[in-house]
Amino acid sequence: MTRPFTTSLLLAFGTLVACSNMPDFADGATKNAPFPKIVAMDDIVGQIPADQGDFGTGALASRAASLRARADRLRRSAVVDGATKSRMQAALARR
């Protein structure tokens, strides 16, 4: 992006943000709110269950295996019959 375009985009965004209303909090709700507790990362990770399932990767793996098998079948089969193949080879030979 060019500098004038970036500058005008930044100014437009700043103007939109400056014109927005402040959030409507209940009176004193933020004043009496407790400060968030700082927790060690190990405590958070410790709450994650060990067995989380396969997240659908089992179904994806079986679909991939099915598609690979289909691709192998297509590679082994003839896409063009013999008569058509000979006509195409003859046409290529003429060029």
PDB file of C-alpha atoms in Angstrom:
ATOM      1  CA  MET A   1       0.000   0.000   0.000  1.00  0.00           C
ATOM      2  CA  THR A   2       1.077   3.523  -0.594  1.00  0.00           C
ATOM      3  CA  ARG A   3       1.778   5.862   2.293  1.00  0.00           C
ATOM      4  CA  PRO A   4      -1.082   8.344   1.575  1.00  0.00           C
ATOM      5  CA  PHE A   5      -3.600   5.517   1.345  1.00  0.00           C
ATOM      6  CA  THR A   6      -2.354   3.954   4.583  1.00  0.00           C
ATOM      7  CA  THR A   7      -2.422   7.304   6.359  1.00  0.00           C
ATOM      8  CA  SER A   8      -5.948   8.103   5.201  1.00  0.00           C
ATOM      9  CA  LEU A   9      -7.116   4.618   6.170  1.00  0.00           C
ATOM     10  CA  LEU A  10      -5.603   5.044   9.629  1.00  0.00           C
ATOM     11  CA  LEU A  11      -7.232   8.468  10.037  1.00  0.00           C
ATOM     12  CA  ALA A  12     -10.623   7.131   8.924  1.00  0.00           C
ATOM     13  CA  PHE A  13     -10.391   4.250  11.391  1.00  0.00           C
ATOM     14  CA  GLY A  14      -9.340   6.632  14.175  1.00  0.00           C
ATOM     15  CA  THR A  15     -12.288   8.899  13.424  1.00  0.00           C
ATOM     16  CA  LEU A  16     -14.738   6.001  13.542  1.00  0.00           C
ATOM     17  CA  VAL A  17     -13.323   4.774  16.845  1.00  0.00           C
ATOM     18  CA  ALA A  18     -13.372   8.275  18.354  1.00  0.00           C
ATOM     19  CA  CYS A  19     -17.043   8.728  17.448  1.00  0.00           C
ATOM     20  CA  SER A  20     -18.210   5.496  19.083  1.00  0.00           C
ATOM     21  CA  ASN A  21     -20.040   5.485  22.408  1.00  0.00           C
ATOM     22  CA  MET A  22     -18.472   4.215  25.604  1.00  0.00           C
ATOM     23  CA  PRO A  23     -19.777   0.840  26.829  1.00  0.00           C
ATOM     24  CA  ASP A  24     -22.741   1.090  29.169  1.00  0.00           C
ATOM     25  CA  PHE A  25     -21.622  -0.367  32.516  1.00  0.00           C
ATOM     26  CA  ALA A  26     -23.803  -0.422  35.592  1.00  0.00           C
ATOM     27  CA  ASP A  27     -22.937   2.313  38.064  1.00  0.00           C
ATOM     28  CA  GLY A  28     -19.957   1.254  40.147  1.00  0.00           C
ATOM     29  CA  ALA A  29     -19.718  -2.195  38.578  1.00  0.00           C
ATOM     30  CA  THR A  30     -16.180  -1.675  37.388  1.00  0.00           C
ATOM     31  CA  LYS A  31     -15.161   0.126  40.548  1.00  0.00           C
ATOM     32  CA  ASN A  32     -16.046  -2.832  42.799  1.00  0.00           C
ATOM     33  CA  ALA A  33     -14.936  -5.588  40.412  1.00  0.00           C
ATOM     34  CA  PRO A  34     -12.176  -7.851  41.738  1.00  0.00           C
ATOM     35  CA  PHE A  35      -8.834  -7.771  40.008  1.00  0.00           C
ATOM     36  CA  PRO A  36      -8.261 -10.870  37.811  1.00  0.00           C
ATOM     37  CA  LYS A  37      -6.228 -13.599  39.492  1.00  0.00           C
ATOM     38  CA  ILE A  38      -2.890 -14.382  37.844  1.00  0.00           C
ATOM     39  CA  VAL A  39      -2.502 -18.143  37.444  1.00  0.00           C
ATOM     40  CA  ALA A  40       0.565 -20.135  36.464  1.00  0.00           C
ATOM     41  CA  MET A  41       0.445 -21.720  33.017  1.00  0.00           C
ATOM     42  CA  ASP A  42       1.120 -25.176  34.501  1.00  0.00           C
ATOM     43  CA  ASP A  43      -2.113 -24.939  36.499  1.00  0.00           C
ATOM     44  CA  ILE A  44      -4.083 -24.131  33.359  1.00  0.00           C
ATOM     45  CA  VAL A  45      -2.469 -26.904  31.314  1.00  0.00           C
ATOM     46  CA  GLY A  46      -3.049 -29.326  34.190  1.00  0.00           C
ATOM     47  CA  GLN A  47      -6.815 -28.813  33.839  1.00  0.00           C
ATOM     48  CA  ILE A  48      -6.841 -30.133  30.269  1.00  0.00           C
ATOM     49  CA  PRO A  49      -8.049 -33.755  30.150  1.00  0.00           C
ATOM     50  CA  ALA A  50      -5.397 -36.210  28.974  1.00  0.00           C
ATOM     51  CA  ASP A  51      -7.667 -38.053  26.532  1.00  0.00           C
ATOM     52  CA  GLN A  52      -9.266 -35.502  24.247  1.00  0.00           C
ATOM     53  CA  GLY A  53     -10.405 -37.887  21.542  1.00  0.00           C
ATOM     54  CA  ASP A  54      -9.256 -37.807  17.961  1.00  0.00           C
ATOM     55  CA  PHE A  55     -10.970 -34.494  17.027  1.00  0.00           C
ATOM     56  CA  GLY A  56     -12.389 -36.157  13.934  1.00  0.00           C
ATOM     57  CA  THR A  57      -8.992 -37.170  12.597  1.00  0.00           C
ATOM     58  CA  GLY A  58     -10.064 -40.837  12.557  1.00  0.00           C
ATOM     59  CA  ALA A  59     -12.821 -40.078  10.067  1.00  0.00           C
ATOM     60  CA  LEU A  60     -10.425 -37.931   8.066  1.00  0.00           C
ATOM     61  CA  ALA A  61      -7.801 -40.685   7.994  1.00  0.00           C
ATOM     62  CA  SER A  62     -10.342 -43.241   6.777  1.00  0.00           C
ATOM     63  CA  ARG A  63     -11.533 -40.849   4.068  1.00  0.00           C
ATOM     64  CA  ALA A  64      -7.937 -40.233   2.976  1.00  0.00           C
ATOM     65  CA  ALA A  65      -7.312 -43.995   2.821  1.00  0.00           C
ATOM     66  CA  SER A  66     -10.470 -44.410   0.750  1.00  0.00           C
ATOM     67  CA  LEU A  67      -9.377 -41.671  -1.663  1.00  0.00           C
ATOM     68  CA  ARG A  68      -5.898 -43.203  -1.996  1.00  0.00           C
ATOM     69  CA  ALA A  69      -7.436 -46.594  -2.811  1.00  0.00           C
ATOM     70  CA  ARG A  70      -9.685 -44.972  -5.409  1.00  0.00           C
ATOM     71  CA  ALA A  71      -6.687 -43.188  -6.948  1.00  0.00           C
ATOM     72  CA  ASP A  72      -4.797 -46.501  -7.155  1.00  0.00           C
ATOM     73  CA  ARG A  73      -7.759 -48.138  -8.909  1.00  0.00           C
ATOM     74  CA  LEU A  74      -7.916 -45.260 -11.392  1.00  0.00           C
ATOM     75  CA  ARG A  75      -4.166 -45.498 -12.067  1.00  0.00           C
ATOM     76  CA  ARG A  76      -4.458 -49.205 -12.885  1.00  0.00           C
ATOM     77  CA  SER A  77      -7.460 -48.867 -15.186  1.00  0.00           C
ATOM     78  CA  ALA A  78      -7.341 -47.727 -18.783  1.00  0.00           C
ATOM     79  CA  VAL A  79      -8.840 -44.300 -19.216  1.00  0.00           C
ATOM     80  CA  VAL A  80      -8.849 -44.433 -23.016  1.00  0.00           C
ATOM     81  CA  ASP A  81      -9.816 -47.530 -24.981  1.00  0.00           C
ATOM     82  CA  GLY A  82      -7.386 -49.008 -27.510  1.00  0.00           C
ATOM     83  CA  ALA A  83      -9.073 -47.670 -30.665  1.00  0.00           C
ATOM     84  CA  THR A  84      -9.164 -44.115 -29.329  1.00  0.00           C
ATOM     85  CA  LYS A  85      -5.579 -44.363 -28.152  1.00  0.00           C
ATOM     86  CA  SER A  86      -4.371 -45.487 -31.593  1.00  0.00           C
ATOM     87  CA  ARG A  87      -6.293 -42.607 -33.240  1.00  0.00           C
ATOM     88  CA  MET A  88      -4.669 -40.119 -30.857  1.00  0.00           C
ATOM     89  CA  GLN A  89      -1.197 -41.586 -31.488  1.00  0.00           C
ATOM     90  CA  ALA A  90      -1.775 -41.361 -35.254  1.00  0.00           C
ATOM     91  CA  ALA A  91      -2.864 -37.734 -34.936  1.00  0.00           C
ATOM     92  CA  LEU A  92       0.253 -36.933 -32.916  1.00  0.00           C
ATOM     93  CA  ALA A  93       2.456 -38.666 -35.483  1.00  0.00           C
ATOM     94  CA  ARG A  94       1.026 -36.482 -38.265  1.00  0.00           C
ATOM     95  CA  ARG A  95       2.077 -33.281 -36.527  1.00  0.00           C
TER      96      ARG A  95
END
